[in-house]
Amino acid sequence: MKKYLWIPLLGLGVSATAQTGTKTYLLDEAPRYSEETGYGYDLVETPAKDSKSPFFFSVRVPDGNYKVTVRLGSRKQAGITTVRAESRRLFIESVPTKKKEFIERTFIVNKRNTHIDGNEYVRIKPREKRKLNWDDKLTLEFNGSVPVCESITIEPADTTVTTVFLCGNSTVVDQDNEPWASWGQMIPYFFDTNVCIANYAESGESANTFIAAGRLKKALSQMKKGDYLFMEFGHNDQKQKGPGKGAYYSFMTSLKTFIDEARLRGAHPVLVTPTQRRSFGPDGHIRDTHEDYPEAMRWLAEKENVPLIDLNEMTRTLYEAMGVEPSKRAFVHYPAGSYPGQTQDFADNTHFNPYGAYEIARCIVEGLKTQVPDLARHLKPFPTFDPAHPDNPDNFHWDDSPFTEIEKPDGN
């Protein structure tokens, strides 16, 4: 028989199941987050009664995968709620609830910090120190036109959950702030609760610098048999010049390290060719700007018998289908004044906005179906996507998070 504890904190309560480590947090009674409580409202003001503003809720937990169940709804008002976690990873999108109606949704979140083992830590960049992905808390963002949530239940995920580790650069990373986004933070939305996405990608990284910073070692320390290791590099690797550098030289050596280390642990490596830049020729077709790096990845995939998702070709099709000018709507192209502190136009042809990131995540989903079918079994039943027929951006809905960034991510 399960034992339940009621722990009073500042006159408030947390319901805890002793045997499983499950805790339920009632939001109406929750305090502000502090080191003393270890849970509570965080980052922005605590929502007032009948508020329509986004809010955040954090809980201090160790590294690992967590099963999160949110009870969406309110006895006081109808709502439409979106839920993201950590650095804007999308899990729940625009769920409507009537007044006094409640809907429970469950998803799996990966939580990590920089500690590897002993005195060894991931060597993160100064601007990463502000990222929610690297702190000691699991943070949930409640957004939407009227975000409403009655309670949050958090428990350690079952050890049978498959973890998919993402390694890459700014086209993969969880971008914390608007208007930047990547496919890595959209892809959790497409999986059921048998899979957890652990996105270790970081802006500006190449395959060798990713290893040198300890990012791969950190991922490997959390990896188990049956997990997956995805690698998308090339944007920054191609800029490395000098003796021993090149697509078929140092780049191959680094990728082979990823592959061998994953297999050593019984995990499955997957190669992903780099997303195309938005670089059109006078004929209206995308120009190849990655030199021989995509082809080198195709060669390595065949030689090492590793599944390959050819995102390079899929995004070529996607951008050309959108067209020269309309494709700007998938990238960070915004006139000055669109975001606080933005004094100059954004005209970035490498980094995506949420719409572009979502479209590329849909490309990844289709690649999984053909190249990684065992993992694709855990995809939710979304309609088939054809990059030659992109979604209409006018039909894409995204509620901006409260935080913005006018400095572009590292890399291009």
CSV table of C-alpha atoms in Angstrom, one decimal:
chain,number,residue,atom,x,y,z
A,1,MET,CA,0.0,0.0,0.0
A,2,LYS,CA,1.3,3.4,-0.9
A,3,LYS,CA,2.0,5.9,1.9
A,4,TYR,CA,1.2,9.5,1.4
A,5,LEU,CA,2.9,12.4,3.2
A,6,TRP,CA,1.6,15.9,3.6
A,7,ILE,CA,4.5,18.3,4.0
A,8,PRO,CA,3.5,21.8,5.2
A,9,LEU,CA,5.7,24.5,3.7
A,10,LEU,CA,4.9,28.1,4.6
A,11,GLY,CA,1.3,27.1,5.2
A,12,LEU,CA,1.2,25.3,1.9
A,13,GLY,CA,1.2,21.7,0.8
A,14,VAL,CA,3.0,19.2,-1.4
A,15,SER,CA,1.6,15.7,-1.8
A,16,ALA,CA,4.3,13.1,-1.9
A,17,THR,CA,4.3,9.3,-2.5
A,18,ALA,CA,7.1,7.9,-0.4
A,19,GLN,CA,7.6,4.6,-2.3
A,20,THR,CA,8.0,6.2,-5.8
A,21,GLY,CA,9.4,9.7,-5.2
A,22,THR,CA,6.3,11.1,-6.8
A,23,LYS,CA,5.3,14.7,-5.8
A,24,THR,CA,2.3,16.7,-6.7
A,25,TYR,CA,2.4,20.5,-6.5
A,26,LEU,CA,-0.9,22.4,-6.2
A,27,LEU,CA,-0.4,25.7,-8.0
A,28,ASP,CA,-3.1,27.7,-6.2
A,29,GLU,CA,-1.1,27.2,-3.0
A,30,ALA,CA,2.4,27.3,-4.3
A,31,PRO,CA,5.1,29.8,-3.1
A,32,ARG,CA,7.8,31.5,-5.0
A,33,TYR,CA,10.8,29.3,-5.8
A,34,SER,CA,13.6,29.5,-3.3
A,35,GLU,CA,16.5,27.4,-2.2
A,36,GLU,CA,14.6,26.7,1.0
A,37,THR,CA,11.4,25.4,-0.6
A,38,GLY,CA,13.0,23.9,-3.7
A,39,TYR,CA,9.9,24.5,-5.7
A,40,GLY,CA,7.5,27.2,-6.7
A,41,TYR,CA,6.7,30.0,-9.2
A,42,ASP,CA,9.8,31.3,-10.9
A,43,LEU,CA,11.4,33.8,-13.4
A,44,VAL,CA,8.4,36.1,-13.8
A,45,GLU,CA,5.7,37.3,-11.5
A,46,THR,CA,3.3,34.8,-9.8
A,47,PRO,CA,0.1,34.9,-11.8
A,48,ALA,CA,-2.7,36.9,-10.3
A,49,LYS,CA,-6.3,35.6,-10.2
A,50,ASP,CA,-7.7,35.2,-13.7
A,51,SER,CA,-4.4,36.2,-15.2
A,52,LYS,CA,-3.8,35.5,-18.9
A,53,SER,CA,0.0,36.0,-18.7
A,54,PRO,CA,2.6,33.2,-19.1
A,55,PHE,CA,4.2,31.8,-15.9
A,56,PHE,CA,7.0,29.5,-14.9
A,57,PHE,CA,7.2,26.8,-12.2
A,58,SER,CA,10.4,25.2,-11.1
A,59,VAL,CA,11.3,22.2,-9.0
A,60,ARG,CA,14.8,21.2,-7.8
A,61,VAL,CA,15.6,17.7,-9.0
A,62,PRO,CA,18.8,15.6,-9.7
A,63,ASP,CA,19.9,14.8,-13.2
A,64,GLY,CA,17.7,12.3,-15.1
A,65,ASN,CA,14.5,11.8,-17.0
A,66,TYR,CA,11.2,12.8,-15.3
A,67,LYS,CA,7.6,11.9,-16.0
A,68,VAL,CA,5.6,15.1,-15.7
A,69,THR,CA,1.8,15.1,-15.5
A,70,VAL,CA,0.0,18.5,-15.7
A,71,ARG,CA,-3.7,18.9,-14.8
A,72,LEU,CA,-4.7,21.7,-17.1
A,73,GLY,CA,-7.8,23.7,-16.3
A,74,SER,CA,-9.4,26.0,-13.7
A,75,ARG,CA,-12.5,26.2,-11.6
A,76,LYS,CA,-12.6,29.9,-12.3
A,77,GLN,CA,-12.1,30.4,-16.0
A,78,ALA,CA,-11.8,28.7,-19.4
A,79,GLY,CA,-8.3,28.4,-20.8
A,80,ILE,CA,-6.0,27.6,-23.7
A,81,THR,CA,-2.6,26.3,-22.5
A,82,THR,CA,0.7,25.5,-24.0
A,83,VAL,CA,3.4,23.8,-22.0
A,84,ARG,CA,7.2,24.0,-22.6
A,85,ALA,CA,10.0,22.8,-20.4
A,86,GLU,CA,13.5,23.9,-19.6
A,87,SER,CA,14.9,26.0,-22.5
A,88,ARG,CA,11.6,26.2,-24.5
A,89,ARG,CA,11.2,22.6,-25.4
A,90,LEU,CA,7.7,22.1,-26.8
A,91,PHE,CA,5.5,19.4,-25.2
A,92,ILE,CA,1.9,20.5,-25.2
A,93,GLU,CA,0.4,23.0,-27.7
A,94,SER,CA,-2.8,25.0,-27.2
A,95,VAL,CA,-5.0,22.7,-25.2
A,96,PRO,CA,-8.5,24.2,-24.6
A,97,THR,CA,-10.4,23.7,-21.4
A,98,LYS,CA,-13.8,25.0,-20.4
A,99,LYS,CA,-14.4,26.5,-17.0
A,100,LYS,CA,-14.3,23.7,-14.3
A,101,GLU,CA,-13.0,21.3,-17.0
A,102,PHE,CA,-9.7,19.5,-16.3
A,103,ILE,CA,-7.5,17.6,-18.8
A,104,GLU,CA,-4.4,15.6,-17.7
A,105,ARG,CA,-1.4,15.4,-20.1
A,106,THR,CA,1.8,13.5,-19.4
A,107,PHE,CA,5.3,13.9,-21.0
A,108,ILE,CA,8.9,13.0,-20.3
A,109,VAL,CA,11.5,15.7,-19.6
A,110,ASN,CA,15.3,15.3,-19.4
A,111,LYS,CA,17.0,17.4,-16.7
A,112,ARG,CA,20.8,17.8,-16.5
A,113,ASN,CA,23.5,20.0,-15.0
A,114,THR,CA,27.2,20.5,-16.0
A,115,HIS,CA,28.6,17.9,-13.5
A,116,ILE,CA,30.2,14.9,-15.3
A,117,ASP,CA,31.9,13.1,-12.4
A,118,GLY,CA,34.4,13.8,-9.6
A,119,ASN,CA,35.7,17.3,-10.3
A,120,GLU,CA,34.9,17.2,-14.0
A,121,TYR,CA,32.3,19.6,-15.5
A,122,VAL,CA,31.1,20.5,-19.0
A,123,ARG,CA,33.0,23.6,-20.0
A,124,ILE,CA,30.0,25.8,-21.0
A,125,LYS,CA,30.3,29.2,-22.6
A,126,PRO,CA,29.6,32.4,-20.6
A,127,ARG,CA,26.2,33.0,-22.3
A,128,GLU,CA,25.2,29.4,-21.5
A,129,LYS,CA,25.3,30.1,-17.8
A,130,ARG,CA,21.8,31.8,-18.1
A,131,LYS,CA,20.3,28.7,-19.9
A,132,LEU,CA,17.6,26.8,-18.0
A,133,ASN,CA,19.0,23.6,-19.5
A,134,TRP,CA,22.1,23.7,-17.3
A,135,ASP,CA,20.7,24.6,-13.8
A,136,ASP,CA,19.6,22.4,-10.9
A,137,LYS,CA,15.9,22.9,-11.6
A,138,LEU,CA,13.3,21.4,-13.8
A,139,THR,CA,11.4,24.4,-15.1
A,140,LEU,CA,8.0,24.4,-16.8
A,141,GLU,CA,6.7,27.3,-18.9
A,142,PHE,CA,2.9,27.7,-19.1
A,143,ASN,CA,1.9,29.8,-22.1
A,144,GLY,CA,-1.1,30.3,-24.3
A,145,SER,CA,-3.9,32.8,-24.7
A,146,VAL,CA,-5.1,31.8,-21.2
A,147,PRO,CA,-2.7,29.4,-19.5
A,148,VAL,CA,-4.4,27.5,-16.7
A,149,CYS,CA,-3.0,24.6,-14.6
A,150,GLU,CA,-4.3,23.2,-11.3
A,151,SER,CA,-1.4,20.8,-10.4
A,152,ILE,CA,1.9,19.4,-11.5
A,153,THR,CA,3.0,15.8,-10.7
A,154,ILE,CA,6.7,14.9,-11.1
A,155,GLU,CA,8.2,11.5,-10.7
A,156,PRO,CA,11.3,9.7,-12.0
A,157,ALA,CA,10.7,8.3,-15.4
A,158,ASP,CA,10.7,4.5,-15.9
A,159,THR,CA,14.1,3.1,-16.7
A,160,THR,CA,12.7,1.6,-19.9
A,161,VAL,CA,12.3,5.0,-21.4
A,162,THR,CA,14.5,5.5,-24.4
A,163,THR,CA,16.7,8.6,-24.3
A,164,VAL,CA,17.6,10.3,-27.6
A,165,PHE,CA,20.7,12.4,-27.1
A,166,LEU,CA,21.0,15.3,-29.7
A,167,CYS,CA,24.5,16.6,-30.5
A,168,GLY,CA,24.9,19.6,-32.8
A,169,ASN,CA,25.1,23.3,-33.2
A,170,SER,CA,22.7,26.3,-33.2
A,171,THR,CA,20.4,24.7,-35.8
A,172,VAL,CA,19.7,21.9,-33.2
A,173,VAL,CA,20.1,23.6,-29.8
A,174,ASP,CA,17.3,24.5,-27.4
A,175,GLN,CA,17.2,28.3,-27.9
A,176,ASP,CA,16.0,30.0,-24.7
A,177,ASN,CA,14.8,33.3,-26.2
A,178,GLU,CA,12.6,34.6,-28.9
A,179,PRO,CA,12.7,34.8,-31.8
A,180,TRP,CA,15.3,32.1,-32.2
A,181,ALA,CA,14.4,28.4,-32.3
A,182,SER,CA,15.7,25.1,-33.6
A,183,TRP,CA,14.3,21.7,-34.5
A,184,GLY,CA,15.8,20.1,-31.4
A,185,GLN,CA,13.4,21.9,-29.1
A,186,MET,CA,10.4,21.1,-31.3
A,187,ILE,CA,11.0,17.4,-31.7
A,188,PRO,CA,9.8,16.4,-28.2
A,189,TYR,CA,6.3,17.4,-29.2
A,190,PHE,CA,6.1,14.5,-31.7
A,191,PHE,CA,7.1,11.6,-29.3
A,192,ASP,CA,5.0,9.6,-26.8
A,193,THR,CA,6.0,8.9,-23.2
A,194,ASN,CA,8.3,6.0,-24.2
A,195,VAL,CA,11.0,8.5,-25.5
A,196,CYS,CA,12.8,11.3,-23.8
A,197,ILE,CA,14.8,13.9,-25.8
A,198,ALA,CA,18.1,15.1,-24.2
A,199,ASN,CA,19.3,18.0,-26.3
A,200,TYR,CA,23.0,18.6,-25.7
A,201,ALA,CA,23.5,20.8,-28.8
A,202,GLU,CA,25.0,24.2,-28.4
A,203,SER,CA,25.4,27.2,-30.7
A,204,GLY,CA,28.8,27.6,-32.4
A,205,GLU,CA,29.9,24.0,-31.8
A,206,SER,CA,31.6,21.8,-34.3
A,207,ALA,CA,32.1,18.0,-33.8
A,208,ASN,CA,35.6,18.4,-32.3
A,209,THR,CA,34.8,21.3,-30.0
A,210,PHE,CA,31.7,19.5,-28.8
A,211,ILE,CA,34.0,16.7,-27.7
A,212,ALA,CA,36.6,19.0,-26.2
A,213,ALA,CA,34.1,20.9,-24.1
A,214,GLY,CA,33.1,17.6,-22.4
A,215,ARG,CA,29.6,17.7,-23.9
A,216,LEU,CA,29.9,14.2,-25.4
A,217,LYS,CA,31.4,12.8,-22.2
A,218,LYS,CA,28.4,14.2,-20.2
A,219,ALA,CA,25.9,12.6,-22.6
A,220,LEU,CA,27.8,9.3,-22.4
A,221,SER,CA,27.7,9.4,-18.6
A,222,GLN,CA,23.9,9.4,-18.8
A,223,MET,CA,23.6,6.9,-21.7
A,224,LYS,CA,22.3,3.3,-21.4
A,225,LYS,CA,21.8,0.4,-23.8
A,226,GLY,CA,19.1,1.0,-26.4
A,227,ASP,CA,19.4,4.8,-26.3
A,228,TYR,CA,20.2,6.9,-29.4
A,229,LEU,CA,22.9,9.4,-30.2
A,230,PHE,CA,22.1,11.9,-33.0
A,231,MET,CA,24.8,14.0,-34.6
A,232,GLU,CA,24.2,17.1,-36.8
A,233,PHE,CA,27.4,19.1,-37.5
A,234,GLY,CA,29.0,20.8,-40.5
A,235,HIS,CA,28.1,24.5,-40.3
A,236,ASN,CA,31.0,25.4,-38.1
A,237,ASP,CA,33.3,22.5,-38.9
A,238,GLN,CA,33.7,23.8,-42.5
A,239,LYS,CA,35.3,27.0,-41.2
A,240,GLN,CA,38.2,25.1,-39.6
A,241,LYS,CA,41.3,25.4,-41.8
A,242,GLY,CA,44.8,24.1,-41.4
A,243,PRO,CA,46.8,20.8,-41.4
A,244,GLY,CA,44.6,17.8,-40.8
A,245,LYS,CA,41.3,19.7,-41.1
A,246,GLY,CA,38.7,18.9,-43.7
A,247,ALA,CA,35.5,16.9,-44.2
A,248,TYR,CA,37.2,13.6,-44.9
A,249,TYR,CA,39.9,14.1,-42.2
A,250,SER,CA,39.4,15.7,-38.8
A,251,PHE,CA,35.6,15.8,-39.2
A,252,MET,CA,35.4,12.1,-40.0
A,253,THR,CA,37.7,11.3,-37.0
A,254,SER,CA,35.4,13.3,-34.6
A,255,LEU,CA,32.2,11.7,-36.0
A,256,LYS,CA,33.8,8.2,-35.8
A,257,THR,CA,34.4,9.0,-32.1
A,258,PHE,CA,30.7,9.7,-31.5
A,259,ILE,CA,29.8,6.5,-33.3
A,260,ASP,CA,32.2,4.3,-31.5
A,261,GLU,CA,31.5,5.6,-28.1
A,262,ALA,CA,27.7,5.2,-28.6
A,263,ARG,CA,28.1,1.6,-29.8
A,264,LEU,CA,30.4,0.8,-26.9
A,265,ARG,CA,27.5,1.5,-24.6
A,266,GLY,CA,25.0,-0.4,-26.6
A,267,ALA,CA,23.4,2.8,-28.0
A,268,HIS,CA,22.5,3.5,-31.6
A,269,PRO,CA,24.3,6.3,-33.5
A,270,VAL,CA,22.4,8.3,-36.1
A,271,LEU,CA,23.9,10.8,-38.5
A,272,VAL,CA,22.0,13.9,-39.7
A,273,THR,CA,23.4,16.1,-42.5
A,274,PRO,CA,23.4,19.9,-41.9
A,275,THR,CA,20.4,22.0,-42.7
A,276,GLN,CA,20.9,24.2,-45.8
A,277,ARG,CA,21.4,27.9,-45.4
A,278,ARG,CA,18.9,30.1,-47.0
A,279,SER,CA,21.2,30.9,-50.0
A,280,PHE,CA,19.4,31.1,-53.3
A,281,GLY,CA,21.1,31.3,-56.7
A,282,PRO,CA,19.7,33.5,-59.5
A,283,ASP,CA,17.9,30.4,-60.8
A,284,GLY,CA,15.8,30.2,-57.7
A,285,HIS,CA,17.5,27.1,-56.4
A,286,ILE,CA,19.4,26.6,-53.2
A,287,ARG,CA,23.2,26.9,-53.5
A,288,ASP,CA,25.3,24.3,-51.6
A,289,THR,CA,27.3,26.2,-49.0
A,290,HIS,CA,28.6,23.3,-46.9
A,291,GLU,CA,31.4,22.2,-49.3
A,292,ASP,CA,31.8,18.4,-49.1
A,293,TYR,CA,30.7,18.0,-45.5
A,294,PRO,CA,27.2,16.6,-46.3
A,295,GLU,CA,28.7,14.1,-48.8
A,296,ALA,CA,31.3,13.1,-46.3
A,297,MET,CA,28.6,12.3,-43.8
A,298,ARG,CA,26.8,10.2,-46.4
A,299,TRP,CA,30.0,8.3,-47.1
A,300,LEU,CA,30.6,7.6,-43.4
A,301,ALA,CA,27.1,6.5,-42.8
A,302,GLU,CA,27.4,3.9,-45.5
A,303,LYS,CA,30.9,2.8,-44.4
A,304,GLU,CA,29.9,2.4,-40.8
A,305,ASN,CA,26.4,1.1,-41.4
A,306,VAL,CA,24.8,4.0,-39.5
A,307,PRO,CA,21.3,5.4,-40.3
A,308,LEU,CA,21.4,8.8,-42.0
A,309,ILE,CA,18.7,11.4,-42.1
A,310,ASP,CA,19.5,13.6,-45.1
A,311,LEU,CA,18.3,16.9,-43.7
A,312,ASN,CA,20.5,18.7,-46.1
A,313,GLU,CA,18.4,17.5,-49.1
A,314,MET,CA,15.1,17.8,-47.2
A,315,THR,CA,15.7,21.4,-46.3
A,316,ARG,CA,16.8,22.2,-49.9
A,317,THR,CA,13.4,20.9,-51.0
A,318,LEU,CA,11.6,22.7,-48.2
A,319,TYR,CA,13.2,26.2,-48.9
A,320,GLU,CA,12.8,25.9,-52.7
A,321,ALA,CA,9.1,24.9,-52.2
A,322,MET,CA,8.6,28.0,-50.0
A,323,GLY,CA,10.3,30.3,-52.6
A,324,VAL,CA,13.0,32.9,-52.4
A,325,GLU,CA,11.1,35.7,-50.5
A,326,PRO,CA,8.5,33.5,-48.7
A,327,SER,CA,11.3,31.4,-47.2
A,328,LYS,CA,12.3,34.3,-45.0
A,329,ARG,CA,9.3,33.6,-42.9
A,330,ALA,CA,11.1,30.4,-41.7
A,331,PHE,CA,14.2,32.3,-40.6
A,332,VAL,CA,14.9,35.2,-38.2
A,333,HIS,CA,14.0,38.0,-40.6
A,334,TYR,CA,12.2,40.8,-38.7
A,335,PRO,CA,12.3,44.6,-39.1
A,336,ALA,CA,13.9,46.7,-36.4
A,337,GLY,CA,11.6,47.3,-33.5
A,338,SER,CA,9.9,43.9,-33.7
A,339,TYR,CA,11.5,42.9,-30.4
A,340,PRO,CA,12.5,44.9,-27.3
A,341,GLY,CA,15.9,46.6,-27.8
A,342,GLN,CA,16.1,45.6,-31.5
A,343,THR,CA,17.5,48.7,-33.2
A,344,GLN,CA,18.4,47.0,-36.5
A,345,ASP,CA,16.7,44.6,-38.9
A,346,PHE,CA,17.2,40.9,-38.3
A,347,ALA,CA,18.2,39.2,-41.6
A,348,ASP,CA,19.6,35.8,-40.5
A,349,ASN,CA,19.7,33.1,-43.2
A,350,THR,CA,21.0,30.3,-40.9
A,351,HIS,CA,18.9,30.4,-37.8
A,352,PHE,CA,15.2,29.6,-37.6
A,353,ASN,CA,12.2,31.2,-36.0
A,354,PRO,CA,9.6,28.8,-34.3
A,355,TYR,CA,7.8,28.2,-37.6
A,356,GLY,CA,11.0,27.2,-39.4
A,357,ALA,CA,12.1,25.1,-36.5
A,358,TYR,CA,8.8,23.3,-36.5
A,359,GLU,CA,8.9,22.6,-40.2
A,360,ILE,CA,12.4,21.1,-39.9
A,361,ALA,CA,11.3,19.0,-37.0
A,362,ARG,CA,8.6,17.6,-39.3
A,363,CYS,CA,11.4,16.7,-41.8
A,364,ILE,CA,13.2,14.9,-39.0
A,365,VAL,CA,10.0,13.0,-38.2
A,366,GLU,CA,9.7,11.8,-41.8
A,367,GLY,CA,13.4,10.8,-41.8
A,368,LEU,CA,12.9,8.7,-38.7
A,369,LYS,CA,10.1,6.8,-40.4
A,370,THR,CA,12.3,5.5,-43.1
A,371,GLN,CA,15.8,5.5,-41.5
A,372,VAL,CA,15.1,4.7,-37.8
A,373,PRO,CA,11.9,2.7,-37.8
A,374,ASP,CA,12.3,1.2,-34.3
A,375,LEU,CA,12.4,4.7,-32.8
A,376,ALA,CA,9.7,6.0,-35.1
A,377,ARG,CA,7.3,3.5,-33.5
A,378,HIS,CA,7.1,5.9,-30.6
A,379,LEU,CA,6.0,8.9,-32.7
A,380,LYS,CA,2.5,10.3,-32.1
A,381,PRO,CA,0.1,9.9,-35.0
A,382,PHE,CA,0.7,13.1,-36.9
A,383,PRO,CA,-0.2,13.4,-40.6
A,384,THR,CA,2.6,12.7,-43.1
A,385,PHE,CA,4.7,15.7,-44.0
A,386,ASP,CA,6.2,16.4,-47.5
A,387,PRO,CA,8.9,19.0,-47.5
A,388,ALA,CA,7.8,19.9,-51.1
A,389,HIS,CA,4.5,21.1,-49.5
A,390,PRO,CA,5.3,23.1,-46.4
A,391,ASP,CA,2.7,24.2,-43.9
A,392,ASN,CA,1.3,27.6,-44.4
A,393,PRO,CA,3.0,30.0,-42.0
A,394,ASP,CA,-0.3,31.9,-41.6
A,395,ASN,CA,-1.7,28.8,-40.0
A,396,PHE,CA,1.2,28.3,-37.6
A,397,HIS,CA,0.5,29.5,-34.0
A,398,TRP,CA,3.2,30.2,-31.5
A,399,ASP,CA,2.8,32.1,-28.2
A,400,ASP,CA,6.0,34.0,-27.6
A,401,SER,CA,7.9,33.3,-24.4
A,402,PRO,CA,8.5,36.4,-22.2
A,403,PHE,CA,12.2,36.6,-22.9
A,404,THR,CA,13.9,37.9,-26.0
A,405,GLU,CA,17.5,38.1,-27.3
A,406,ILE,CA,18.7,40.5,-29.9
A,407,GLU,CA,22.2,39.0,-30.1
A,408,LYS,CA,22.3,36.2,-32.7
A,409,PRO,CA,23.5,32.8,-31.7
A,410,ASP,CA,27.1,31.7,-32.2
A,411,GLY,CA,27.8,30.2,-35.6
A,412,ASN,CA,26.3,30.7,-39.0
